[in-house]
Short mmCIF file of C-alpha atoms in Angstrom, two decimals:
data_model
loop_
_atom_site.label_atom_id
_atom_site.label_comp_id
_atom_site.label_asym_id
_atom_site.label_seq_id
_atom_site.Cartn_x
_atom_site.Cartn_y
_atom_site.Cartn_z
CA UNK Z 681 -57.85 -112.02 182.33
CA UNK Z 682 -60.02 -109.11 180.73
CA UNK Z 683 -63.79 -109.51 180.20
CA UNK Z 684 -62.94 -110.52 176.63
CA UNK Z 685 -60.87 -113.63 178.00
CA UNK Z 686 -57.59 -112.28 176.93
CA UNK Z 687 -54.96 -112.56 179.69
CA UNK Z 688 -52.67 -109.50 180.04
CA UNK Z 689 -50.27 -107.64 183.01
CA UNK Z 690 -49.86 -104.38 184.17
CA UNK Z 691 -49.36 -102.27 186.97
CA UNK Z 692 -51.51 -101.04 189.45
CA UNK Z 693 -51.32 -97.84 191.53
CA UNK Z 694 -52.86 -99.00 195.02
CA UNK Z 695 -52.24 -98.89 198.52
CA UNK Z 696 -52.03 -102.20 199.29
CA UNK Z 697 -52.59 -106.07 197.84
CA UNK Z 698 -55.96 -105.86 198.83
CA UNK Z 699 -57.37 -102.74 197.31
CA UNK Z 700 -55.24 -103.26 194.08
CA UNK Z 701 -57.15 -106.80 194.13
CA UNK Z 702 -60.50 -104.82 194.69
CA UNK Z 703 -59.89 -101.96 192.21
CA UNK Z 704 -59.02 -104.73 189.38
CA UNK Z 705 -62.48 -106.80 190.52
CA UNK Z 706 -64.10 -103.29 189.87
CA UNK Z 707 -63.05 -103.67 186.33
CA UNK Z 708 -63.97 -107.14 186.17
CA UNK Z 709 -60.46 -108.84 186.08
CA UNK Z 710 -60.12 -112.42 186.85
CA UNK Z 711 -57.08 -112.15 188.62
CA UNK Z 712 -53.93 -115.09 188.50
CA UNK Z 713 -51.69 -113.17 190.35
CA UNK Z 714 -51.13 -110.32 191.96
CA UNK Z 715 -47.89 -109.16 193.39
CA UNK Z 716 -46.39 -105.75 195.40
CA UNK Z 717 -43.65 -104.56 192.44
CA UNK Z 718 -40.99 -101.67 193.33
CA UNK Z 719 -41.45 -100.39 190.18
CA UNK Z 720 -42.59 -96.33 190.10
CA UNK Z 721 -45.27 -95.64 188.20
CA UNK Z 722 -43.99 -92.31 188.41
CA UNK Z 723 -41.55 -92.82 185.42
CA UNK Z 724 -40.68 -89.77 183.04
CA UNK Z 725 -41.86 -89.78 179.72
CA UNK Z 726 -39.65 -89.29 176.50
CA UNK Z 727 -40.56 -86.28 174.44
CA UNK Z 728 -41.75 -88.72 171.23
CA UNK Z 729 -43.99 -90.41 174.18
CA UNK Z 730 -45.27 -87.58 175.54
CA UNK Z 731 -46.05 -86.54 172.07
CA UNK Z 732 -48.11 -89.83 171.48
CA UNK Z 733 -50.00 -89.92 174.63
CA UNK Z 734 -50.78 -85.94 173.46
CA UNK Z 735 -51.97 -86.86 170.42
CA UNK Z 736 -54.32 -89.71 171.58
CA UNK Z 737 -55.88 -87.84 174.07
CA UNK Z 738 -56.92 -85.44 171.87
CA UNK Z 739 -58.07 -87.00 169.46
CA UNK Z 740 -60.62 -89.15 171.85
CA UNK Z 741 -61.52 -86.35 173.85
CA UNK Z 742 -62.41 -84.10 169.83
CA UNK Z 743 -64.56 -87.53 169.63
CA UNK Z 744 -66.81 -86.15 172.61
CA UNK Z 745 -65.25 -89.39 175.08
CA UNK Z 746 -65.54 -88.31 178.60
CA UNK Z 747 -61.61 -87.99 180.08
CA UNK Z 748 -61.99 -90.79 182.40
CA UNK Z 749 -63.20 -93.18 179.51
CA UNK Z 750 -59.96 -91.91 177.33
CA UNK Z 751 -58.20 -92.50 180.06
CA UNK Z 752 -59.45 -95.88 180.19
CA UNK Z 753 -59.01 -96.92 176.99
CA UNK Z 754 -55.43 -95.37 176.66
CA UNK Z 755 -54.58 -97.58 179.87
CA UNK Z 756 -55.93 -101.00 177.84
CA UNK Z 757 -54.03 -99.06 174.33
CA UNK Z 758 -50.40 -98.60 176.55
CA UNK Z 759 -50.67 -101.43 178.91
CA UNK Z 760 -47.57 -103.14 177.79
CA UNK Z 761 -45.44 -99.96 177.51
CA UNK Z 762 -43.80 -99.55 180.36
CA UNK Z 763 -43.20 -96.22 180.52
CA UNK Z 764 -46.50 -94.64 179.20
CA UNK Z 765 -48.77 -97.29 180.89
CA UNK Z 766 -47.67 -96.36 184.80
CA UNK Z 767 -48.41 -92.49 184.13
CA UNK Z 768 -51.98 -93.45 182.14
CA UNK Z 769 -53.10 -95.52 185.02
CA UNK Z 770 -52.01 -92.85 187.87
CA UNK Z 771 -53.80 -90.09 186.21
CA UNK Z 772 -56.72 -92.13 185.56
CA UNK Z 773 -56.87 -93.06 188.81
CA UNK Z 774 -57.12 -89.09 190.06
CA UNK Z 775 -59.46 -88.37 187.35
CA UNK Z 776 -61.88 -91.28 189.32
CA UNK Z 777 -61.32 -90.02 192.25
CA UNK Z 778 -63.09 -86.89 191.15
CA UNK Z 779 -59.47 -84.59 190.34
CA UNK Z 780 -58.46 -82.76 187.66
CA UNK Z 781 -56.61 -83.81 185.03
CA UNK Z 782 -54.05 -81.01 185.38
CA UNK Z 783 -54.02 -81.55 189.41
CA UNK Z 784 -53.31 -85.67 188.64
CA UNK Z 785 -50.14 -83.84 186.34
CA UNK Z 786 -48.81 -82.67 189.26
CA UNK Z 787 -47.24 -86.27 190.59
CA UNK Z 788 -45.72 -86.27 187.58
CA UNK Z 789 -43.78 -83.07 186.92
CA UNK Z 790 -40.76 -84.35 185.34
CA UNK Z 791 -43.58 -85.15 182.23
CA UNK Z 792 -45.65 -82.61 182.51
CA UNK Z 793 -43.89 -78.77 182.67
CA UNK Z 794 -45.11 -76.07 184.23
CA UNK Z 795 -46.39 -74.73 180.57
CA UNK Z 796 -48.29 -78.25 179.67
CA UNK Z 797 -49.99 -78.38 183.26
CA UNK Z 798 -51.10 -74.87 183.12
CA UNK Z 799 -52.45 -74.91 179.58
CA UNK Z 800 -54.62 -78.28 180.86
CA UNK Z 801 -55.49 -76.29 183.59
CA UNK Z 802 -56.71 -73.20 181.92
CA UNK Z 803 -58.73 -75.41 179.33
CA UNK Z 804 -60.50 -77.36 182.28
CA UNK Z 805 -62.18 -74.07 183.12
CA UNK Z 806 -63.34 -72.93 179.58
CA UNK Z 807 -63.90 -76.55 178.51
CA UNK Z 808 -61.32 -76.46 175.37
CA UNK Z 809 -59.32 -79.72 176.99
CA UNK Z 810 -59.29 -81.69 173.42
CA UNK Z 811 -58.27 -78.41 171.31
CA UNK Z 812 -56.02 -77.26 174.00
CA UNK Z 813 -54.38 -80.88 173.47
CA UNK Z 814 -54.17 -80.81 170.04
CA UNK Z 815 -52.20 -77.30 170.73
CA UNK Z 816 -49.92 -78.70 173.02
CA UNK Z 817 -49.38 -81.74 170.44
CA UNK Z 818 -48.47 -79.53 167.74
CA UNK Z 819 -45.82 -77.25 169.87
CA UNK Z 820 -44.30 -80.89 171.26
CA UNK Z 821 -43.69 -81.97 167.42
CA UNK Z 822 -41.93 -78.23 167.03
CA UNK Z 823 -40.07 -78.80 169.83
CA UNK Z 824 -38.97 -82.27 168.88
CA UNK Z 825 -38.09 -81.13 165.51
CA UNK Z 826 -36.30 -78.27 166.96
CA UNK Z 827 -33.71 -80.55 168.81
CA UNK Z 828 -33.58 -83.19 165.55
CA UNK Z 829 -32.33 -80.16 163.66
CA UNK Z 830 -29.97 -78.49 166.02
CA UNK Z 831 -28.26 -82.09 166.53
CA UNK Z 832 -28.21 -82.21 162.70
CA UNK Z 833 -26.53 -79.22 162.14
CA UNK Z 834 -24.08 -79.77 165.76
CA UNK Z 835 -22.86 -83.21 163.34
CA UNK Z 836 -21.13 -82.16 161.02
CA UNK Z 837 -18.71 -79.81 162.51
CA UNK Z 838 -18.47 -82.26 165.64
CA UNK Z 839 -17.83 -84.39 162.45
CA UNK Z 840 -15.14 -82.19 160.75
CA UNK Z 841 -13.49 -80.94 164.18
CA UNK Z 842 -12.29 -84.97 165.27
CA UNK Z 843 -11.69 -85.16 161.45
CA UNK Z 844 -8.94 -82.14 161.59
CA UNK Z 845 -7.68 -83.54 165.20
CA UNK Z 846 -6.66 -86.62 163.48
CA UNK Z 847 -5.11 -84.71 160.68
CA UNK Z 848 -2.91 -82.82 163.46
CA UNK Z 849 -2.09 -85.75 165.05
CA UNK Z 850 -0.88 -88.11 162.07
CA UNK Z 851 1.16 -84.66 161.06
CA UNK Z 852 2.97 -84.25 164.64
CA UNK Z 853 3.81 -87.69 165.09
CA UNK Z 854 4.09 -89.81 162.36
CA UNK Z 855 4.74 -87.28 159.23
CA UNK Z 856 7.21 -84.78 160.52
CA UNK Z 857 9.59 -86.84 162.81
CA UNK Z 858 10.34 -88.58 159.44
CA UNK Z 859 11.33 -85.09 157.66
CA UNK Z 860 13.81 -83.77 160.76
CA UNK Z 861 16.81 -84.59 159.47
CA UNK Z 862 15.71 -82.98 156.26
CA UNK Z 863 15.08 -79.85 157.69
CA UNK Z 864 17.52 -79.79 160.38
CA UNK Z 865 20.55 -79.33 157.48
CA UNK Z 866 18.85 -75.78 156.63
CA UNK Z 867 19.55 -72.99 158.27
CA UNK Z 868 17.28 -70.47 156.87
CA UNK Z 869 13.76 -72.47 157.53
CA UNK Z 870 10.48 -69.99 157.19
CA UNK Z 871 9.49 -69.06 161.29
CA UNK Z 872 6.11 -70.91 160.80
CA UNK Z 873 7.81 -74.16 159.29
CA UNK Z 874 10.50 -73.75 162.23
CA UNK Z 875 7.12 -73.44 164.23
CA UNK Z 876 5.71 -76.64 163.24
CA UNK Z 877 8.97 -78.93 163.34
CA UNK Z 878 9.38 -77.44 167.64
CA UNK Z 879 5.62 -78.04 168.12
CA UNK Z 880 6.10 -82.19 166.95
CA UNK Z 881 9.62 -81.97 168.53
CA UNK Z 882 7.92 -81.22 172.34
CA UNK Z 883 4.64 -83.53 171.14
CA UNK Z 884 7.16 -86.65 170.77
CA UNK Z 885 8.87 -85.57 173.79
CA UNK Z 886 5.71 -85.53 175.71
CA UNK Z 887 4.09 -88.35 173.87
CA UNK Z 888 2.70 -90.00 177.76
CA UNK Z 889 1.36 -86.52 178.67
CA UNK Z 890 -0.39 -85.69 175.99
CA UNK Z 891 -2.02 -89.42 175.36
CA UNK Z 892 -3.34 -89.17 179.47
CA UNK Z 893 -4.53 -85.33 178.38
CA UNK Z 894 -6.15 -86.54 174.79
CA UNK Z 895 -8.19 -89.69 176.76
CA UNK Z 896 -9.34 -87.05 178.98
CA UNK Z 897 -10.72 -84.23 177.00
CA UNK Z 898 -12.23 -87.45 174.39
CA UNK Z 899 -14.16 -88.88 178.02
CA UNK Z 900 -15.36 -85.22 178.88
CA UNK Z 901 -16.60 -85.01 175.42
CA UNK Z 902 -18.37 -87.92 175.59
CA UNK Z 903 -19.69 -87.64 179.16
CA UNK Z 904 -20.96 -84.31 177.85
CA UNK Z 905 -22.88 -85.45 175.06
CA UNK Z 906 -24.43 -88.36 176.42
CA UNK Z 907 -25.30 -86.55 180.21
CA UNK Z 908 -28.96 -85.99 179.85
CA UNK Z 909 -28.65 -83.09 182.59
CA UNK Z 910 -26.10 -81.41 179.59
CA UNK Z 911 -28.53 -81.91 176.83
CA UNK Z 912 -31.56 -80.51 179.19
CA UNK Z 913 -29.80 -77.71 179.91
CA UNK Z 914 -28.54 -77.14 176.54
CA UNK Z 915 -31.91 -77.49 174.64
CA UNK Z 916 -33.19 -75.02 177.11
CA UNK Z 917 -30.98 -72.72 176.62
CA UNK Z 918 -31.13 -72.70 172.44
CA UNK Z 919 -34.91 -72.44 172.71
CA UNK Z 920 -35.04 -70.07 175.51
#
């Protein structure tokens, strides 16, 4: 329970059941239980989280709140989320310990790039942290509505492109096998229609082949745009 009687959980970063017990009895918690969890508290924020924790930062630290006391009261805001609440709590840990903000960033790289932690670091020295923040909020939204867009506009050809497969497919084996006889009693067909009527001819032939080959280019696709390694890469490469 918290000094206002309200009983909540969370994570603790701590060496050991002891300390975590002392370092909640610091903060006046009455503690009911208090377990060792394998959960990492080093856990990678999402873009739209990243963006929030930004945001809240800022605004508290514009508000002339010392960082460790945003810190604090981020940790009580997040302390059901389960991504955001593990990262709060490690950096305000640091902070206590007398670090910088931007040094506590560095457990947590996957989070923080190279571009966020040096911006923090550079506006530790000239004492711009809450502006600096409100910076780096402001480039995150771009960068989220970057990606929104360039999946928006990567829809609707994805879109039209199965949409023209499907087209091909009902032609070659459905539509045309019913019209070979038809054509097969002229002689002087146009090369392209000839073409056409070969092409469904070997498709039919090869139906087995080209089903395993189909399944496998359709799981590629879709390994490719669900991979999270892809989509990194990807993104960095449009807005590089």
């Amino acid at each position: 329970y918290n000094t206002l009687g309200k009983k909540v959980s969370g994570l603790v970063d701590a060496d050991s059941i002891s300390f975590a017990k002392k370092k909640l009895e610091e903060k006046d918690f009455i503690i009911i239980s208090l377990a060792e969890t394998k959960d990492k508290l080093k856990s990678k924020l999402k873009p739209k989280d990243l963006l929030s924790l930004t945001q809240d930062l800022a605004r508290l630290l514009e508000a002339a709140l010392p960082l460790y006391d945003a810190l604090i009261a981020l940790e009580e805001k997040y302390r059901n989320h389960k991504t955001i609440h593990p990262v709060v709590l490690d950096l305000s840990d640091k902070v206590k310990e007398g670090k910088d903000l931007s040094f506590a960033m560095e457990d947590h790289k996957d989070t923080f790039d190279i571009l966020y932690r040096s911006m923090v670091a550079n506006a530790e020295k000239i004492g711009t942290l809450g502006k600096t923040l409100l910076e780096l909020s402001t480039l995150l939204s771009k960068q989220i509505e970057l990606k929104r867009k360039i999946m928006s506009i990567l829809l609707y050809p994805s879109i039209l492109s199965i949409f023209c497969i499907l087209v091909v497919v009902v032609l070659l084996f459905f539509v045309l096998p019913m019209m070979f006889e038809l054509f097969e009693q002229r002689t002087n067909l146009h090369p392209m229609t000839s073409f056409v009527l070969n092409l469904s001819k070997i498709a039919n032939d090869n139906k087995l082949i080209i089903t395993i080959f189909s399944l496998f280019l359709v799981s590629l696709g879709i390994f490719v745009m669900v991979s999270k390694k892809f989509k990194k890469k990807f993104f960095k490469l449009i807005l590089n």
